[in-house]
CSV table of C-alpha atoms (C1' of nucleotides) in Angstrom, one decimal:
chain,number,residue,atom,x,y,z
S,1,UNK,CA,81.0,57.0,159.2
S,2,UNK,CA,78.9,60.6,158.2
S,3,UNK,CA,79.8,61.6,154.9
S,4,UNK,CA,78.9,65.0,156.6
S,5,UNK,CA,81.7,64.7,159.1
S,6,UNK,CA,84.2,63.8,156.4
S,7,UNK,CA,82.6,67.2,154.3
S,8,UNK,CA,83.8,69.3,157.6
S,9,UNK,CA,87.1,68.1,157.6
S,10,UNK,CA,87.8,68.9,154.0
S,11,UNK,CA,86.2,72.2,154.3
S,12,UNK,CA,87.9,72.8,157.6
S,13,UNK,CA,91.7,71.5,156.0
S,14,UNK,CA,91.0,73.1,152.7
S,15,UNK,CA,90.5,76.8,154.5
S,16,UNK,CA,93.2,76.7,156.6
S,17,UNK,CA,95.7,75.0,154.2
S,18,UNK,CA,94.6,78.3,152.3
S,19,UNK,CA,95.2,80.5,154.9
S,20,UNK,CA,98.3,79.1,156.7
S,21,UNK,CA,99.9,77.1,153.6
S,22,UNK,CA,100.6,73.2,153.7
S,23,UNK,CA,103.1,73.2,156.4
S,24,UNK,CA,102.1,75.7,158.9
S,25,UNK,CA,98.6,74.0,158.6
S,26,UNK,CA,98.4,71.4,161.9
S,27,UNK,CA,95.8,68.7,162.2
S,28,UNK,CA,94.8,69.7,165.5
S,29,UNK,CA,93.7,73.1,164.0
S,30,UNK,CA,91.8,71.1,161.0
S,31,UNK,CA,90.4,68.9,164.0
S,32,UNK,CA,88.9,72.1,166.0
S,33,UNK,CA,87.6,74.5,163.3
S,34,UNK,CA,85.7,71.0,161.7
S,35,UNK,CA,84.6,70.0,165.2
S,36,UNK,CA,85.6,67.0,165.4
S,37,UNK,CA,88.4,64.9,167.5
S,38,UNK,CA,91.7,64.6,165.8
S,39,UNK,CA,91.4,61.2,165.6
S,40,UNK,CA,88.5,61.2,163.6
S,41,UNK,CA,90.5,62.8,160.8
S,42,UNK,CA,92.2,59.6,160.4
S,43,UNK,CA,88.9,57.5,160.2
S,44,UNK,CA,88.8,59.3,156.5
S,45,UNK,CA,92.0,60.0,155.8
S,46,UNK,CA,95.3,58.1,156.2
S,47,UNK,CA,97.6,61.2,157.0
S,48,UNK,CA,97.6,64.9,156.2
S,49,UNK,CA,99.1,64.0,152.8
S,50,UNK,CA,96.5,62.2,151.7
S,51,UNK,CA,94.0,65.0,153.1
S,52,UNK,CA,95.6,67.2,151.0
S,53,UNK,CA,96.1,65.2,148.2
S,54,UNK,CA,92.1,65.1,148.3
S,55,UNK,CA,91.7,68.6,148.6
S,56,UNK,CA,93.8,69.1,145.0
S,57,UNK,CA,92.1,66.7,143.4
S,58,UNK,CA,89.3,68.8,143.9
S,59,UNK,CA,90.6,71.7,142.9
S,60,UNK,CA,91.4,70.0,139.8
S,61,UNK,CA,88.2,68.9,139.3
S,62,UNK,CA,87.3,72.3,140.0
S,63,UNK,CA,89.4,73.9,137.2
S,64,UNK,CA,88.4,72.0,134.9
S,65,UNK,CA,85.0,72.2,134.9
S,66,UNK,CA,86.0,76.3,135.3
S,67,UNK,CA,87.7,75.8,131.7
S,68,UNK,CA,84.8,73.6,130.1
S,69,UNK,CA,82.4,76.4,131.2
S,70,UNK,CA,83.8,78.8,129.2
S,71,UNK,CA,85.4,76.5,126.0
S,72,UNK,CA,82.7,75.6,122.7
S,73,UNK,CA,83.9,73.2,120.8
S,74,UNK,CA,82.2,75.0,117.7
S,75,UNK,CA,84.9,77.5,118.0
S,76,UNK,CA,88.3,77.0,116.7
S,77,UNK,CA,91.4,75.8,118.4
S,78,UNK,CA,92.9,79.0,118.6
S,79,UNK,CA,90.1,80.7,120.7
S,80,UNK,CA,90.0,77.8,122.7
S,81,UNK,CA,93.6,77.5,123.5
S,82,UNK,CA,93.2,81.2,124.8
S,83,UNK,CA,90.3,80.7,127.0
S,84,UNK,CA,91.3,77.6,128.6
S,85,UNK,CA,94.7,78.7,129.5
S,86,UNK,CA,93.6,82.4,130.1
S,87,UNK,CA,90.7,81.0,132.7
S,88,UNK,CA,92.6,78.7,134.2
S,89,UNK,CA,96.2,80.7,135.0
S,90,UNK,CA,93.5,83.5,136.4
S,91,UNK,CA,92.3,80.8,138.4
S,92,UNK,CA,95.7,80.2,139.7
S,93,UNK,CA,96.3,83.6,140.6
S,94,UNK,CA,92.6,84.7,142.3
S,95,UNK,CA,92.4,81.5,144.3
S,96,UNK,CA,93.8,82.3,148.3
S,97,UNK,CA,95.2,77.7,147.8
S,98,UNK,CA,96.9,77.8,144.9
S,99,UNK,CA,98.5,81.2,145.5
S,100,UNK,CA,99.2,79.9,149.2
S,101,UNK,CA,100.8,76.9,147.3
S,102,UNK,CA,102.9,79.1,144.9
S,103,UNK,CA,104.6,80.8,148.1
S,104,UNK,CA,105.2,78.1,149.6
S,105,UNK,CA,106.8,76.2,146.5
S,106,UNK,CA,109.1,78.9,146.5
S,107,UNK,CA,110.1,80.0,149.6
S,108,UNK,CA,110.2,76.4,151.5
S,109,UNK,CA,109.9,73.9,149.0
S,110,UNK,CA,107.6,71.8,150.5
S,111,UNK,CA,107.6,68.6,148.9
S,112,UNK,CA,103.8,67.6,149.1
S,113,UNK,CA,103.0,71.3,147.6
S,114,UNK,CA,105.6,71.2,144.8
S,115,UNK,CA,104.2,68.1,143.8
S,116,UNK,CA,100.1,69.5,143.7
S,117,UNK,CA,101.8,72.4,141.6
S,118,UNK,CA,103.2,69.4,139.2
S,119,UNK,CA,99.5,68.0,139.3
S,120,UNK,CA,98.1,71.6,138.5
S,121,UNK,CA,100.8,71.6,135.5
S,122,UNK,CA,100.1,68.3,134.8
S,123,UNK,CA,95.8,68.9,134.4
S,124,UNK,CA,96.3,72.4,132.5
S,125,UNK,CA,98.9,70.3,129.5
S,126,UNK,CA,96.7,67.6,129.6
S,127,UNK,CA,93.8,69.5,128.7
S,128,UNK,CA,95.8,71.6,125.8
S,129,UNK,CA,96.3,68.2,124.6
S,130,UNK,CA,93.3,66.9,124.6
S,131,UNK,CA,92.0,69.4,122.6
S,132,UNK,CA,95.0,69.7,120.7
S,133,UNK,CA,94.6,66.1,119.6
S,134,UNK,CA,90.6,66.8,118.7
S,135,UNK,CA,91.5,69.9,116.5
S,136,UNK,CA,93.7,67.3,114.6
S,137,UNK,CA,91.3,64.4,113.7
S,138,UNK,CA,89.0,67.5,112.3
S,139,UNK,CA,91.8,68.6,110.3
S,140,UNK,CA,92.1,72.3,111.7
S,141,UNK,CA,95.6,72.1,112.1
S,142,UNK,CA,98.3,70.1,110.6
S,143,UNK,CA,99.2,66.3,112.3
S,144,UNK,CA,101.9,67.0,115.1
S,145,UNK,CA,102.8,66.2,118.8
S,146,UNK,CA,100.2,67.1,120.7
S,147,UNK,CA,101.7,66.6,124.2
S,148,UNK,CA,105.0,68.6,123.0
S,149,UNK,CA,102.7,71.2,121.3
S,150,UNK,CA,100.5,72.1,124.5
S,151,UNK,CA,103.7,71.8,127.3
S,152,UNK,CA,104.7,74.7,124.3
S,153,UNK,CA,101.6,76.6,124.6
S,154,UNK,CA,101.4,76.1,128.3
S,155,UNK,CA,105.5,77.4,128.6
S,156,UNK,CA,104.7,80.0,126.4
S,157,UNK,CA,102.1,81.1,127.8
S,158,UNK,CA,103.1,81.7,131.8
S,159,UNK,CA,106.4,82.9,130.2
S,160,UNK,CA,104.2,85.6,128.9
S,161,UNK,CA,102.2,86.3,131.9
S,162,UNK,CA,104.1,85.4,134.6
S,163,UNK,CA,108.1,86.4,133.6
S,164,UNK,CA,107.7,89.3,131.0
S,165,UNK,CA,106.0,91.2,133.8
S,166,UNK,CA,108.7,90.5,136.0
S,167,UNK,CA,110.8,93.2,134.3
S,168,UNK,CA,108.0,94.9,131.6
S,169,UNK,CA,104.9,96.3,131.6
S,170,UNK,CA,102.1,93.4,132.0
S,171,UNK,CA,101.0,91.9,128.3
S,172,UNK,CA,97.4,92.7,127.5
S,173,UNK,CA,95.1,89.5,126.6
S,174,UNK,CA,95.0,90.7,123.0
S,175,UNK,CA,98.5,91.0,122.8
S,176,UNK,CA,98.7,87.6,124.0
S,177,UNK,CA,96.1,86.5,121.5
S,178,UNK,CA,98.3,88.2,118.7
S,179,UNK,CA,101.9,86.8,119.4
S,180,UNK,CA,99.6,83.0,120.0
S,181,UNK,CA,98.3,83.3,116.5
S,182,UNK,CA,101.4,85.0,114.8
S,183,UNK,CA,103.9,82.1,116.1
S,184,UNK,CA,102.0,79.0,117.6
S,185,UNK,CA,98.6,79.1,115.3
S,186,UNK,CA,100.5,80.0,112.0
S,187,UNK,CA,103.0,77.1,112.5
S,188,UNK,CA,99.8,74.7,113.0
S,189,UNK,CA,98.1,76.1,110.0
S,190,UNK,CA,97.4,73.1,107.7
S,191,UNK,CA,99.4,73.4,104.6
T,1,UNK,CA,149.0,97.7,143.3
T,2,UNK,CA,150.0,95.2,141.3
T,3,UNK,CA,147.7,94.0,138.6
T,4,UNK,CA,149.5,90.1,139.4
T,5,UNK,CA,148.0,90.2,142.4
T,6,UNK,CA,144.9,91.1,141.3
T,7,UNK,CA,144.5,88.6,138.9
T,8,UNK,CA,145.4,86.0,141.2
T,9,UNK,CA,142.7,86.9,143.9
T,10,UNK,CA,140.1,86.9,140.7
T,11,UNK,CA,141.2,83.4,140.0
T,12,UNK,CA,141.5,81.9,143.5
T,13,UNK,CA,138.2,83.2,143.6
T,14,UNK,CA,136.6,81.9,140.8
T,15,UNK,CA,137.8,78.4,141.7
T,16,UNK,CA,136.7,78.8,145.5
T,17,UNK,CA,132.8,79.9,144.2
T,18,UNK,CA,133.2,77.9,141.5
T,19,UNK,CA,133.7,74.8,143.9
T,20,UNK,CA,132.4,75.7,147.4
T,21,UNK,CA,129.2,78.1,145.8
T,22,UNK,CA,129.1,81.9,146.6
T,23,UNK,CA,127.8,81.6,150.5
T,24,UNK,CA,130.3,78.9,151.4
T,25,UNK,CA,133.4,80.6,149.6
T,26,UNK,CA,135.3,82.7,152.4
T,27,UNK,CA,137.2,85.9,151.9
T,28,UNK,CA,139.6,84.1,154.4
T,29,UNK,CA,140.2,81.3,152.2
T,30,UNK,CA,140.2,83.1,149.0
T,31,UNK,CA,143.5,85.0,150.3
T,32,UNK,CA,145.1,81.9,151.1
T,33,UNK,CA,144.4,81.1,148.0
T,34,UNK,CA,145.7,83.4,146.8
T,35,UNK,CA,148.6,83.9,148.7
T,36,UNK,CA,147.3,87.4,149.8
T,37,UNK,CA,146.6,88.3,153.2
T,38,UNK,CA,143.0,89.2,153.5
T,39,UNK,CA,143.3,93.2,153.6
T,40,UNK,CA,144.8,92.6,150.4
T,41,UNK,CA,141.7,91.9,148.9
T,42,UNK,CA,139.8,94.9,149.8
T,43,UNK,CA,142.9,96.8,148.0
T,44,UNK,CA,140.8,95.4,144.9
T,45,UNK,CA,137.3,95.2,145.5
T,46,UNK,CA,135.0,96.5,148.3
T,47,UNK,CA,133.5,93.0,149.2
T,48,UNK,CA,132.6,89.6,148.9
T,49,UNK,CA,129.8,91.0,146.4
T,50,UNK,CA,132.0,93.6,144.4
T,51,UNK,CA,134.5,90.1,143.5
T,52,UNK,CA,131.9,88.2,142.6
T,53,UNK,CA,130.1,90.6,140.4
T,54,UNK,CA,133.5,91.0,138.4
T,55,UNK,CA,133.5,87.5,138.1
T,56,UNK,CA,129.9,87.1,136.7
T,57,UNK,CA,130.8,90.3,134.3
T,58,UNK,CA,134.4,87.9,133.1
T,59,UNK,CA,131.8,85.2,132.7
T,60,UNK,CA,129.6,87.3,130.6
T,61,UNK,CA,132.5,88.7,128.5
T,62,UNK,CA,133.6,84.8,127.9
T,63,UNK,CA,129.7,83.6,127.0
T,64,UNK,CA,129.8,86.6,124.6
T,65,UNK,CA,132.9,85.9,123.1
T,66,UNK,CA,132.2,82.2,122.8
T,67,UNK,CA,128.9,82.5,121.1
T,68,UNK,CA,130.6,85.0,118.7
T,69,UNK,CA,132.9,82.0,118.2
T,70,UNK,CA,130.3,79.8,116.1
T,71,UNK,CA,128.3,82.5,114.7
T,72,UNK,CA,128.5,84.0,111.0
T,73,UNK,CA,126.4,87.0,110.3
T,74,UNK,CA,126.3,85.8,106.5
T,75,UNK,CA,124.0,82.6,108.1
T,76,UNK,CA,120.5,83.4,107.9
T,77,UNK,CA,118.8,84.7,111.5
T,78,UNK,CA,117.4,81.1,112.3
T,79,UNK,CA,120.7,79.1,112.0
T,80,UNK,CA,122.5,81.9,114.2
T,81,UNK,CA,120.0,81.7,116.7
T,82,UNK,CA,120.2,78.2,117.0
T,83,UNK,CA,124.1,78.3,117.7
T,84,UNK,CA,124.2,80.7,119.7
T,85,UNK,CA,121.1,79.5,122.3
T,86,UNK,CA,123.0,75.9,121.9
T,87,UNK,CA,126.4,77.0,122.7
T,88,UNK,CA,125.4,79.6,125.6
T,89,UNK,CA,123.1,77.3,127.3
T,90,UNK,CA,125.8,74.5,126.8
T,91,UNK,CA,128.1,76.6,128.5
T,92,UNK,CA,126.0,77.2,131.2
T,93,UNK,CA,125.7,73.5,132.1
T,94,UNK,CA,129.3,72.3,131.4
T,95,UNK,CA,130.9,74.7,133.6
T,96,UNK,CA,131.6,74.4,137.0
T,97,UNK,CA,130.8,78.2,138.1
T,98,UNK,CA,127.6,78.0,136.3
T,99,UNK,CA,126.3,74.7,137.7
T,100,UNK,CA,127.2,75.8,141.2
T,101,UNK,CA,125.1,79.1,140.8
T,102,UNK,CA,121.8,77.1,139.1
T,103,UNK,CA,122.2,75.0,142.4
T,104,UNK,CA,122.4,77.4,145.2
T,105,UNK,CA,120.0,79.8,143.6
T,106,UNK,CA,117.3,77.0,143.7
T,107,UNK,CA,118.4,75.4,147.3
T,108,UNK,CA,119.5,78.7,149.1
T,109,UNK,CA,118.2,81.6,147.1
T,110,UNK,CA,121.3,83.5,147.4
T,111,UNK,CA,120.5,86.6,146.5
T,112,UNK,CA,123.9,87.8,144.5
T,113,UNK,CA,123.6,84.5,142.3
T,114,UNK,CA,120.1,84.8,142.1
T,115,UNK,CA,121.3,88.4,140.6
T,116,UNK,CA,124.1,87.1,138.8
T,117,UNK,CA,122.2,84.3,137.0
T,118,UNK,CA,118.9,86.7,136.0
T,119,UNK,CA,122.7,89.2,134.4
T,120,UNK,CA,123.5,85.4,132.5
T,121,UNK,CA,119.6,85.7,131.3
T,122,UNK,CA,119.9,89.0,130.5
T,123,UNK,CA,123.3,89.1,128.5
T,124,UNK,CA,121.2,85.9,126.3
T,125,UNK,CA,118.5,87.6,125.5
T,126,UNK,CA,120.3,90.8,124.8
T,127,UNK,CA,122.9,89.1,122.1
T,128,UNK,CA,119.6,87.5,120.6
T,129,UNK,CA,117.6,90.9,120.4
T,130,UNK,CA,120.5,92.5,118.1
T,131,UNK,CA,120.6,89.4,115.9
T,132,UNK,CA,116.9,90.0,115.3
T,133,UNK,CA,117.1,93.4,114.8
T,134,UNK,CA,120.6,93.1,112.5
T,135,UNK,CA,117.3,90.5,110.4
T,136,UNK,CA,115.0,93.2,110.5
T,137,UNK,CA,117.3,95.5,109.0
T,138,UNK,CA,118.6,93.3,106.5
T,139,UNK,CA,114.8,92.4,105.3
T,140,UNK,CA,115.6,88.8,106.3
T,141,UNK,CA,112.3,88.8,108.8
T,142,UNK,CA,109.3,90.6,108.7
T,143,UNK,CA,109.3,94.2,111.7
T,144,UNK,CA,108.5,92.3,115.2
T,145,UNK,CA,109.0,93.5,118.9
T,146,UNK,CA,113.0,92.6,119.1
T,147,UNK,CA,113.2,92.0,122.4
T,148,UNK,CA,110.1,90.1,123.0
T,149,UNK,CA,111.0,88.0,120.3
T,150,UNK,CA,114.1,87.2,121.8
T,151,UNK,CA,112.5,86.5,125.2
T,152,UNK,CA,110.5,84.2,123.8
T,153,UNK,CA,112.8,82.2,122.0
T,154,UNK,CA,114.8,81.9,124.7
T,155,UNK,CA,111.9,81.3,127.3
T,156,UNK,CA,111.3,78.5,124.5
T,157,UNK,CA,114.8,76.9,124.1
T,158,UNK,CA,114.7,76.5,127.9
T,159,UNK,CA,111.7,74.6,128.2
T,160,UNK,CA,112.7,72.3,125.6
T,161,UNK,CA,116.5,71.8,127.2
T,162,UNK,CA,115.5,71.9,130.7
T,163,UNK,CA,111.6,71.6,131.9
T,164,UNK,CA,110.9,68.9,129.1
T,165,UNK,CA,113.7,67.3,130.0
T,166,UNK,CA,112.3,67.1,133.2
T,167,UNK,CA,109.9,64.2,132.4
T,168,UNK,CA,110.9,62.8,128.7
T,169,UNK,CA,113.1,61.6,126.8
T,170,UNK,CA,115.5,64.7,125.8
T,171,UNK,CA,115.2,66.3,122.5
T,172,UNK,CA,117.6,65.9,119.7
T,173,UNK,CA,119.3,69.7,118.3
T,174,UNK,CA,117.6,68.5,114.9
T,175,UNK,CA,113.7,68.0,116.6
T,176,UNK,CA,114.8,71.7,118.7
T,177,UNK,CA,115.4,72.8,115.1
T,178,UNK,CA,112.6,71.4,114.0
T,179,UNK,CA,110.1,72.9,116.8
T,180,UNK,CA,111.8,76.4,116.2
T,181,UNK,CA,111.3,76.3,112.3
T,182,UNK,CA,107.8,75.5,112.8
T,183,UNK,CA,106.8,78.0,115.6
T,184,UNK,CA,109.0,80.6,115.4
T,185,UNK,CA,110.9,81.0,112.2
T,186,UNK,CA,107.7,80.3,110.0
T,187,UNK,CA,106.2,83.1,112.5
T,188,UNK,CA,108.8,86.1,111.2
T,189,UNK,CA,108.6,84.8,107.5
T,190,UNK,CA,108.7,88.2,105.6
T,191,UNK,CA,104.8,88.0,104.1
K,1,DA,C1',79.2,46.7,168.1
K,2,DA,C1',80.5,50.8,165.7
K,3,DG,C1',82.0,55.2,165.7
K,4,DA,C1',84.2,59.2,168.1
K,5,DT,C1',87.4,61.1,171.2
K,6,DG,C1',91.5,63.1,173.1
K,7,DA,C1',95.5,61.5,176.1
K,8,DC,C1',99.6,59.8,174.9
K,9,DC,C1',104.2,59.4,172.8
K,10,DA,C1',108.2,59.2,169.5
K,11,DA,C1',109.8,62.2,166.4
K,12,DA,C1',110.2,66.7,164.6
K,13,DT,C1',110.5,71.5,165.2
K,14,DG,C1',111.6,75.8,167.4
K,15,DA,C1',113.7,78.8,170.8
K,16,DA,C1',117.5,80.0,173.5
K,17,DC,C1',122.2,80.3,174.3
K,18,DG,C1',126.9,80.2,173.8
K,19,DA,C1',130.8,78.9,170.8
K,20,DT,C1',132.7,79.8,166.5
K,21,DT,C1',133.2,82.0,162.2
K,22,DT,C1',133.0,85.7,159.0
K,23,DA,C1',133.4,90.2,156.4
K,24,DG,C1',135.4,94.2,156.8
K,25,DT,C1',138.6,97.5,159.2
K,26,DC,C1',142.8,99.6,160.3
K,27,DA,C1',147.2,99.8,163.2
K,28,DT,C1',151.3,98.0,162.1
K,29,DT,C1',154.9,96.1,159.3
K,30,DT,C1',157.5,95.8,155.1
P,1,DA,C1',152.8,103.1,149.3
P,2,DA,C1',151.4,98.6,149.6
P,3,DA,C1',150.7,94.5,152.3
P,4,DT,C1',149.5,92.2,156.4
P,5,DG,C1',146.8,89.9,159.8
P,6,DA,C1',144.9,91.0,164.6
P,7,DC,C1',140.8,92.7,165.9
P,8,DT,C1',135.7,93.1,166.4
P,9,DA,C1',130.6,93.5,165.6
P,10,DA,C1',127.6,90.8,163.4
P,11,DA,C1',126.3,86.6,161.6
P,12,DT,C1',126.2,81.8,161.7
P,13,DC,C1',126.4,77.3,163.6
P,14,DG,C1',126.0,73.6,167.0
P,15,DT,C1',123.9,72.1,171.1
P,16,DT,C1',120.4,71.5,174.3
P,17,DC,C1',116.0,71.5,176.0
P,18,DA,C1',111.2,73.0,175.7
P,19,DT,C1',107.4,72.6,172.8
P,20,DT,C1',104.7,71.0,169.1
P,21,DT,C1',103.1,67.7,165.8
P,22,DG,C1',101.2,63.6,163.3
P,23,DG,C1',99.6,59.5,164.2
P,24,DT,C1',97.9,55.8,167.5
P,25,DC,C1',94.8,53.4,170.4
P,26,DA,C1',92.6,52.7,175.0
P,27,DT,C1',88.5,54.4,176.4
P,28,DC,C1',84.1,56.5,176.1
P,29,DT,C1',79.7,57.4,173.8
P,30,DT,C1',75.9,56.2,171.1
DNA sequence: AAGATGACCAAATGAACGATTTAGTCATTT
DNA sequence: AAATGACTAAATCGTTCATTTGGTCATCTT
């Protein structure tokens, strides 16, 4: 079994469910453009499910090594938070899968892509909370729920980009930045 | 044209979308309903749409007039804004109209109740806006952006009612309280 | 013997078509 | 003048059959 075979099949499935979304995406298609039989697939993989579920696991991966590349834990929470979510909800938007996936959510509501979506929720809170909980045991911010306190910022913070520009002019980064430290950072200022 | 009539078409109406959903609801059954014969109906409204539209706008009027219900402009801006997110979100998930529209919005993306609920979002955000700016006025708060302030407390109450609801336990009005103290209220402290 | 292939097939999906329903109109009735 | 419900173009729905799809496995290849 060629580790090199199963590489082409991921590439292969991870450019066409990019291009023609989860369910439009056919296993015959992935079989062809990795050149390999159809069956094949199935010597790696136990379905397309599972094929895809592989394929987000590496975009995960992915994303968070994206937001450790540009995090230092020298600097304080606050600039953190902002980087972290700022790289990885650009990396949501630029990427032809996940915006593929966000389409898809909404217009079909396909089950297996709602649930990567959850998974990309799921990574981005995790990682708020990770850090969340870190900036606590230094004592940079007052004790509180760290898994309530990043779903918050991560709410907050799509709210921001995503639904005030549904109906308003789009919020600068530094705007952002402003109403973050005016609300969120002053009510986790140590007292 | 009598006003009787009227009224009676606006309530066999209400029940029929209230019960069936706006796509399912027939003008043919609504005059039955009614007891009107179909024409009838277009004495009163110019279609399907027009009826529902003064339906969502009764709907609004009765949201208004219930959150005036439990607010007291001598309460300070945070206990206000409590009540009244409480009590119109409440409202929104105990009635029957209401639940039906959250439903076929997300399964069928009608577009009039996709409409009618972003008017239900709107009329929220709105009431809070002039409580915050009736604050700013008083000297209660320190000068903000009204109506982003009140987007983003109601962006917030949602995600703590609904999306965190989604996977925990659901919060108590006192931790909501709590959360809103902390990151918002301690946020528009006059310095 | 192990790995790869693609023909095969049950199930799912999509296209076509005709039956039925629906929103809106308006000639007729009250 | 107001109300009615038959009418109709358009939309929707149900049925049927053709086509496609995901997964399987007998067969082929190495």
């Amino acid at each position: 079994m060629s580790n090199e075979r199963k590489q082409q099949i991921i590439k292969a499935a991870n450019q066409s469910f990019a291009t023609f979304g989860y369910k439009a995406t056919t296993m015959d298609h992935v079989a062809k453009a990795a050149n390999v039989g159809k069956g094949t697939i199935y010597n790696f993989f136990k379905n397309k499910e599972q094929l895809f579920q592989e394929i987000i696991s590496n975009l995960l991966l992915e994303m968070k090594t994206q937001a450790e590349s540009v995090i230092d834990d020298q600097k304080p929470l606050k600039e953190n938070v902002h980087l972290a979510l700022y790289e990885l909800l650009q990396y949501r938007r630029s990427h032809q899968l996940t915006i593929q996936m966000v389409q898809e959510a909404k217009e079909m509501g396909t089950a297996a892509v709602q649930e990567a979506l959850a998974n990309v929720e799921g990574l981005i809170t995790a990682y708020l909370r990770e850090k969340i909980e870190q900036a606590i045991e230094r004592g940079d911010i007052r004790p509180c729920h760290p898994e309530m306190t990043a779903f918050m910022m991560f709410k907050l913070y799509t709210a921001f980009i995503i639904d005030w520009e549904e109906r308003h002019q789009p919020l600068e980064k530094e705007e952002i930045m402003h109403l973050f430290d005016e609300y969120v950072f002053k009510g986790l200022s140590p007292s």
